[in-house]
PDB file of C-alpha atoms in Angstrom:
ATOM      1  CA  MET A 333     104.087 130.778 115.017  1.00  0.00           C
ATOM      2  CA  GLY A 334     106.698 129.602 112.419  1.00  0.00           C
ATOM      3  CA  LEU A 335     107.536 126.176 114.131  1.00  0.00           C
ATOM      4  CA  LEU A 336     103.825 125.463 114.137  1.00  0.00           C
ATOM      5  CA  LEU A 337     103.523 126.091 110.338  1.00  0.00           C
ATOM      6  CA  VAL A 338     106.715 123.692 109.772  1.00  0.00           C
ATOM      7  CA  LEU A 339     105.315 121.112 111.934  1.00  0.00           C
ATOM      8  CA  ALA A 340     101.828 121.267 110.149  1.00  0.00           C
ATOM      9  CA  LYS A 341     103.453 121.211 106.807  1.00  0.00           C
ATOM     10  CA  ALA A 342     105.487 118.185 107.691  1.00  0.00           C
ATOM     11  CA  GLU A 343     102.416 116.340 109.231  1.00  0.00           C
ATOM     12  CA  SER A 344     100.658 117.082 105.901  1.00  0.00           C
ATOM     13  CA  LEU A 345     103.311 115.833 103.802  1.00  0.00           C
ATOM     14  CA  THR A 346     103.763 112.525 105.849  1.00  0.00           C
ATOM     15  CA  SER A 347      99.800 112.126 106.046  1.00  0.00           C
ATOM     16  CA  LYS A 348      99.676 112.268 101.911  1.00  0.00           C
ATOM     17  CA  LEU A 349     102.581 110.100 101.778  1.00  0.00           C
ATOM     18  CA  MET A 350     101.054 107.421 104.029  1.00  0.00           C
ATOM     19  CA  GLU A 351      97.702 107.759 102.136  1.00  0.00           C
ATOM     20  CA  ASP A 352      99.342 107.250  98.573  1.00  0.00           C
ATOM     21  CA  ALA A 353     101.693 104.541  99.907  1.00  0.00           C
ATOM     22  CA  THR A 354      98.477 102.708 101.431  1.00  0.00           C
ATOM     23  CA  ALA A 355      96.680 103.134  98.203  1.00  0.00           C
ATOM     24  CA  CYS A 356      99.763 101.540  96.481  1.00  0.00           C
ATOM     25  CA  GLY A 357      99.956  98.633  99.066  1.00  0.00           C
ATOM     26  CA  ASN A 358      96.295  98.054  98.452  1.00  0.00           C
ATOM     27  CA  ALA A 359      96.566  97.796  94.606  1.00  0.00           C
ATOM     28  CA  MET A 360      99.185  95.315  95.156  1.00  0.00           C
ATOM     29  CA  VAL A 361      97.111  93.061  97.386  1.00  0.00           C
ATOM     30  CA  LYS A 362      94.032  93.335  95.053  1.00  0.00           C
ATOM     31  CA  SER A 363      96.405  92.934  91.738  1.00  0.00           C
ATOM     32  CA  ASP A 364      94.998  96.087  90.561  1.00  0.00           C
ATOM     33  CA  CYS A 365      97.462  96.391  87.655  1.00  0.00           C
ATOM     34  CA  ASN A 366      96.553 100.056  86.609  1.00  0.00           C
ATOM     35  CA  ALA A 367      96.670 101.345  90.110  1.00  0.00           C
ATOM     36  CA  MET A 368     100.033  99.528  90.562  1.00  0.00           C
ATOM     37  CA  VAL A 369     101.558 101.173  87.532  1.00  0.00           C
ATOM     38  CA  ALA A 370      99.858 104.587  88.442  1.00  0.00           C
ATOM     39  CA  TYR A 371     101.886 104.429  91.923  1.00  0.00           C
ATOM     40  CA  THR A 372     105.087 103.228  90.235  1.00  0.00           C
ATOM     41  CA  HIS A 373     107.496 105.935  89.431  1.00  0.00           C
ATOM     42  CA  PRO A 374     107.226 106.579  85.957  1.00  0.00           C
ATOM     43  CA  ARG A 375     110.952 106.387  85.037  1.00  0.00           C
ATOM     44  CA  LEU A 376     110.728 102.877  86.540  1.00  0.00           C
ATOM     45  CA  VAL A 377     107.476 102.146  84.320  1.00  0.00           C
ATOM     46  CA  GLU A 378     109.368 103.420  81.230  1.00  0.00           C
ATOM     47  CA  LEU A 379     112.343 101.364  81.890  1.00  0.00           C
ATOM     48  CA  MET A 380     110.180  98.413  82.081  1.00  0.00           C
ATOM     49  CA  GLY A 381     109.002  99.055  78.691  1.00  0.00           C
ATOM     50  CA  GLY A 382     105.862 101.128  79.411  1.00  0.00           C
ATOM     51  CA  LYS A 383     102.497 100.871  81.107  1.00  0.00           C
ATOM     52  CA  GLU A 384     101.143  98.148  78.810  1.00  0.00           C
ATOM     53  CA  VAL A 385     104.254  96.066  79.185  1.00  0.00           C
ATOM     54  CA  MET A 386     104.303  96.463  82.794  1.00  0.00           C
ATOM     55  CA  ILE A 387     100.654  95.709  83.257  1.00  0.00           C
ATOM     56  CA  ALA A 388     101.385  92.426  81.210  1.00  0.00           C
ATOM     57  CA  MET A 389     104.293  91.526  83.074  1.00  0.00           C
ATOM     58  CA  ILE A 390     102.179  91.943  86.618  1.00  0.00           C
ATOM     59  CA  LYS A 391      99.411  89.789  85.268  1.00  0.00           C
ATOM     60  CA  LYS A 392     101.826  86.849  83.962  1.00  0.00           C
ATOM     61  CA  MET A 393     103.590  87.107  87.292  1.00  0.00           C
ATOM     62  CA  THR A 394     100.134  87.242  89.467  1.00  0.00           C
ATOM     63  CA  LYS A 395      98.887  84.134  87.410  1.00  0.00           C
ATOM     64  CA  GLU A 396     101.963  82.190  87.856  1.00  0.00           C
ATOM     65  CA  GLN A 397     102.124  82.632  91.448  1.00  0.00           C
ATOM     66  CA  GLN A 398      98.402  81.884  91.900  1.00  0.00           C
ATOM     67  CA  ALA A 399      99.206  78.462  90.068  1.00  0.00           C
ATOM     68  CA  LYS A 400     101.669  77.861  92.598  1.00  0.00           C
ATOM     69  CA  GLY A 401      99.381  78.833  95.531  1.00  0.00           C
ATOM     70  CA  ILE A 402     101.079  82.062  96.304  1.00  0.00           C
ATOM     71  CA  GLY A 403      99.349  85.311  96.767  1.00  0.00           C
ATOM     72  CA  PHE A 404      99.261  88.612  98.637  1.00  0.00           C
ATOM     73  CA  GLU A 405      97.291  88.333 101.956  1.00  0.00           C
ATOM     74  CA  SER A 406      97.951  91.791 103.586  1.00  0.00           C
ATOM     75  CA  PHE A 407     100.527  94.703 103.875  1.00  0.00           C
ATOM     76  CA  SER A 408     101.280  97.186 106.589  1.00  0.00           C
ATOM     77  CA  LEU A 409     103.380 100.372 106.796  1.00  0.00           C
ATOM     78  CA  LYS A 410     105.353 101.720 109.399  1.00  0.00           C
ATOM     79  CA  THR A 411     105.751 105.483 110.066  1.00  0.00           C
ATOM     80  CA  PRO A 412     108.098 106.880 107.516  1.00  0.00           C
ATOM     81  CA  GLU A 413     111.106 109.029 107.583  1.00  0.00           C
ATOM     82  CA  GLU A 414     110.440 112.675 107.422  1.00  0.00           C
ATOM     83  CA  PRO A 415     110.272 113.698 103.726  1.00  0.00           C
ATOM     84  CA  LYS A 416     113.648 115.298 102.639  1.00  0.00           C
ATOM     85  CA  LYS A 417     114.220 117.961  99.763  1.00  0.00           C
ATOM     86  CA  ILE A 418     116.542 116.650  97.347  1.00  0.00           C
ATOM     87  CA  GLY A 419     116.875 118.976  94.356  1.00  0.00           C
ATOM     88  CA  LYS A 420     113.227 119.299  92.909  1.00  0.00           C
ATOM     89  CA  TRP A 421     111.951 116.285  94.465  1.00  0.00           C
ATOM     90  CA  LEU A 422     110.782 115.283  98.072  1.00  0.00           C
ATOM     91  CA  THR A 423     111.943 111.910  99.034  1.00  0.00           C
ATOM     92  CA  ALA A 424     110.814 109.629 102.059  1.00  0.00           C
ATOM     93  CA  ILE A 425     111.774 105.751 102.778  1.00  0.00           C
ATOM     94  CA  ILE A 426     108.714 103.924 104.293  1.00  0.00           C
ATOM     95  CA  THR A 427     109.221 100.230 105.759  1.00  0.00           C
ATOM     96  CA  GLU A 428     106.570  98.010 104.604  1.00  0.00           C
ATOM     97  CA  ASN A 429     105.675  94.325 105.854  1.00  0.00           C
ATOM     98  CA  ILE A 430     104.011  92.167 103.023  1.00  0.00           C
ATOM     99  CA  VAL A 431     102.493  88.935 104.172  1.00  0.00           C
ATOM    100  CA  LEU A 432     102.189  86.276 101.283  1.00  0.00           C
ATOM    101  CA  LYS A 433     100.061  83.155 101.581  1.00  0.00           C
ATOM    102  CA  VAL A 434     101.954  80.194 100.330  1.00  0.00           C
ATOM    103  CA  PRO A 435     100.972  76.355 100.334  1.00  0.00           C
ATOM    104  CA  GLU A 436     103.399  75.997 103.534  1.00  0.00           C
ATOM    105  CA  GLY A 437     101.781  78.731 105.464  1.00  0.00           C
ATOM    106  CA  THR A 438     102.624  82.528 105.064  1.00  0.00           C
ATOM    107  CA  VAL A 439     105.726  84.414 104.364  1.00  0.00           C
ATOM    108  CA  ASN A 440     106.489  87.788 105.931  1.00  0.00           C
ATOM    109  CA  GLN A 441     108.738  90.087 104.109  1.00  0.00           C
ATOM    110  CA  GLU A 442     109.729  93.484 105.405  1.00  0.00           C
ATOM    111  CA  SER A 443     110.974  95.708 102.736  1.00  0.00           C
ATOM    112  CA  SER A 444     111.031  99.507 101.865  1.00  0.00           C
ATOM    113  CA  LEU A 445     109.404 101.729  99.634  1.00  0.00           C
ATOM    114  CA  LEU A 446     110.944 104.837  98.317  1.00  0.00           C
ATOM    115  CA  GLY A 447     108.480 107.500  97.846  1.00  0.00           C
ATOM    116  CA  ILE A 448     109.170 110.467  95.345  1.00  0.00           C
ATOM    117  CA  SER A 449     107.151 113.566  94.927  1.00  0.00           C
ATOM    118  CA  GLU A 450     107.665 115.869  92.224  1.00  0.00           C
ATOM    119  CA  ASP A 451     104.706 118.298  93.210  1.00  0.00           C
ATOM    120  CA  GLU A 452     105.791 119.367  96.711  1.00  0.00           C
ATOM    121  CA  GLY A 453     104.076 116.434  98.255  1.00  0.00           C
ATOM    122  CA  LYS A 454     100.548 116.789  96.565  1.00  0.00           C
ATOM    123  CA  SER A 455     101.025 113.212  95.310  1.00  0.00           C
ATOM    124  CA  TRP A 456     103.426 110.383  95.664  1.00  0.00           C
ATOM    125  CA  VAL A 457     104.867 107.657  93.367  1.00  0.00           C
ATOM    126  CA  PHE A 458     107.014 104.713  94.606  1.00  0.00           C
ATOM    127  CA  ILE A 459     109.990 102.223  94.060  1.00  0.00           C
ATOM    128  CA  ASP A 460     109.867  98.955  95.900  1.00  0.00           C
ATOM    129  CA  LEU A 461     113.378  98.741  97.157  1.00  0.00           C
ATOM    130  CA  LEU A 462     113.212  95.026  97.943  1.00  0.00           C
ATOM    131  CA  HIS A 463     114.942  94.097  94.651  1.00  0.00           C
ATOM    132  CA  THR A 464     116.489  97.251  93.852  1.00  0.00           C
ATOM    133  CA  THR A 465     120.297  97.637  93.881  1.00  0.00           C
ATOM    134  CA  PRO A 466     122.076 100.923  93.803  1.00  0.00           C
ATOM    135  CA  GLU A 467     122.892 100.409  90.136  1.00  0.00           C
ATOM    136  CA  LEU A 468     119.354  99.973  89.231  1.00  0.00           C
ATOM    137  CA  LEU A 469     118.208 103.005  91.210  1.00  0.00           C
ATOM    138  CA  LYS A 470     121.147 104.794  89.114  1.00  0.00           C
ATOM    139  CA  LYS A 471     119.390 103.757  85.910  1.00  0.00           C
ATOM    140  CA  ILE A 472     115.834 104.963  87.214  1.00  0.00           C
ATOM    141  CA  ILE A 473     116.944 108.306  88.660  1.00  0.00           C
ATOM    142  CA  PRO A 474     120.452 109.019  88.392  1.00  0.00           C
ATOM    143  CA  ASP A 475     120.322 112.455  89.816  1.00  0.00           C
ATOM    144  CA  LEU A 476     118.748 110.926  93.174  1.00  0.00           C
ATOM    145  CA  ALA A 477     120.691 107.462  93.371  1.00  0.00           C
ATOM    146  CA  ASP A 478     123.908 108.822  95.229  1.00  0.00           C
ATOM    147  CA  LYS A 479     121.857 110.701  97.829  1.00  0.00           C
ATOM    148  CA  ILE A 480     119.363 107.737  98.658  1.00  0.00           C
ATOM    149  CA  VAL A 481     120.567 105.096 101.033  1.00  0.00           C
ATOM    150  CA  ILE A 482     118.712 101.637 100.258  1.00  0.00           C
ATOM    151  CA  PRO A 483     118.021  99.923 103.641  1.00  0.00           C
ATOM    152  CA  PRO A 484     119.399  96.483 104.198  1.00  0.00           C
ATOM    153  CA  LYS A 485     117.601  93.776 102.897  1.00  0.00           C
ATOM    154  CA  LYS A 486     116.003  91.201 105.509  1.00  0.00           C
ATOM    155  CA  ALA A 487     115.175  87.739 105.049  1.00  0.00           C
ATOM    156  CA  PRO A 488     111.604  86.469 104.495  1.00  0.00           C
ATOM    157  CA  VAL A 489     110.069  84.601 107.392  1.00  0.00           C
ATOM    158  CA  LEU A 490     108.102  81.510 106.816  1.00  0.00           C
ATOM    159  CA  GLU A 491     105.257  80.626 109.552  1.00  0.00           C
ATOM    160  CA  LYS A 492     104.074  77.188 108.566  1.00  0.00           C
ATOM    161  CA  LYS A 493     100.565  76.100 109.169  1.00  0.00           C
TER     162      LYS A 493
END
């Protein structure tokens, strides 16, 4: 009976993690700045200057990308690693694939999201690990940084029209 409860709890954690990660990805594809900030770890939002500054940065970057003919097309998630308890947090890394439309065709970029829950998995926030170095991770979450292994970066793949 105990094993079944453990398995059910792990499945519930993973289900909520995937639900929140999907909402985060959908916000990115739709350029929903408020949702993007809501699903970003609060310490990263603070490090970027706060909610309003981060929203302004996202809007500026989106406008610049659109002017160059670049935009998010889609994203997909792979099954995440099993959430791990580290101190007061639950953490999990999820592999994501982002597809960007560019003037030459599409770019596929595999990356990872670090999911972090401070409420036993009821809600999750994320740090995109594509441009996150161990040094930056240490600035964002110093008490977790040395316990998280950032997956190796993969080169983007251009599929020409």
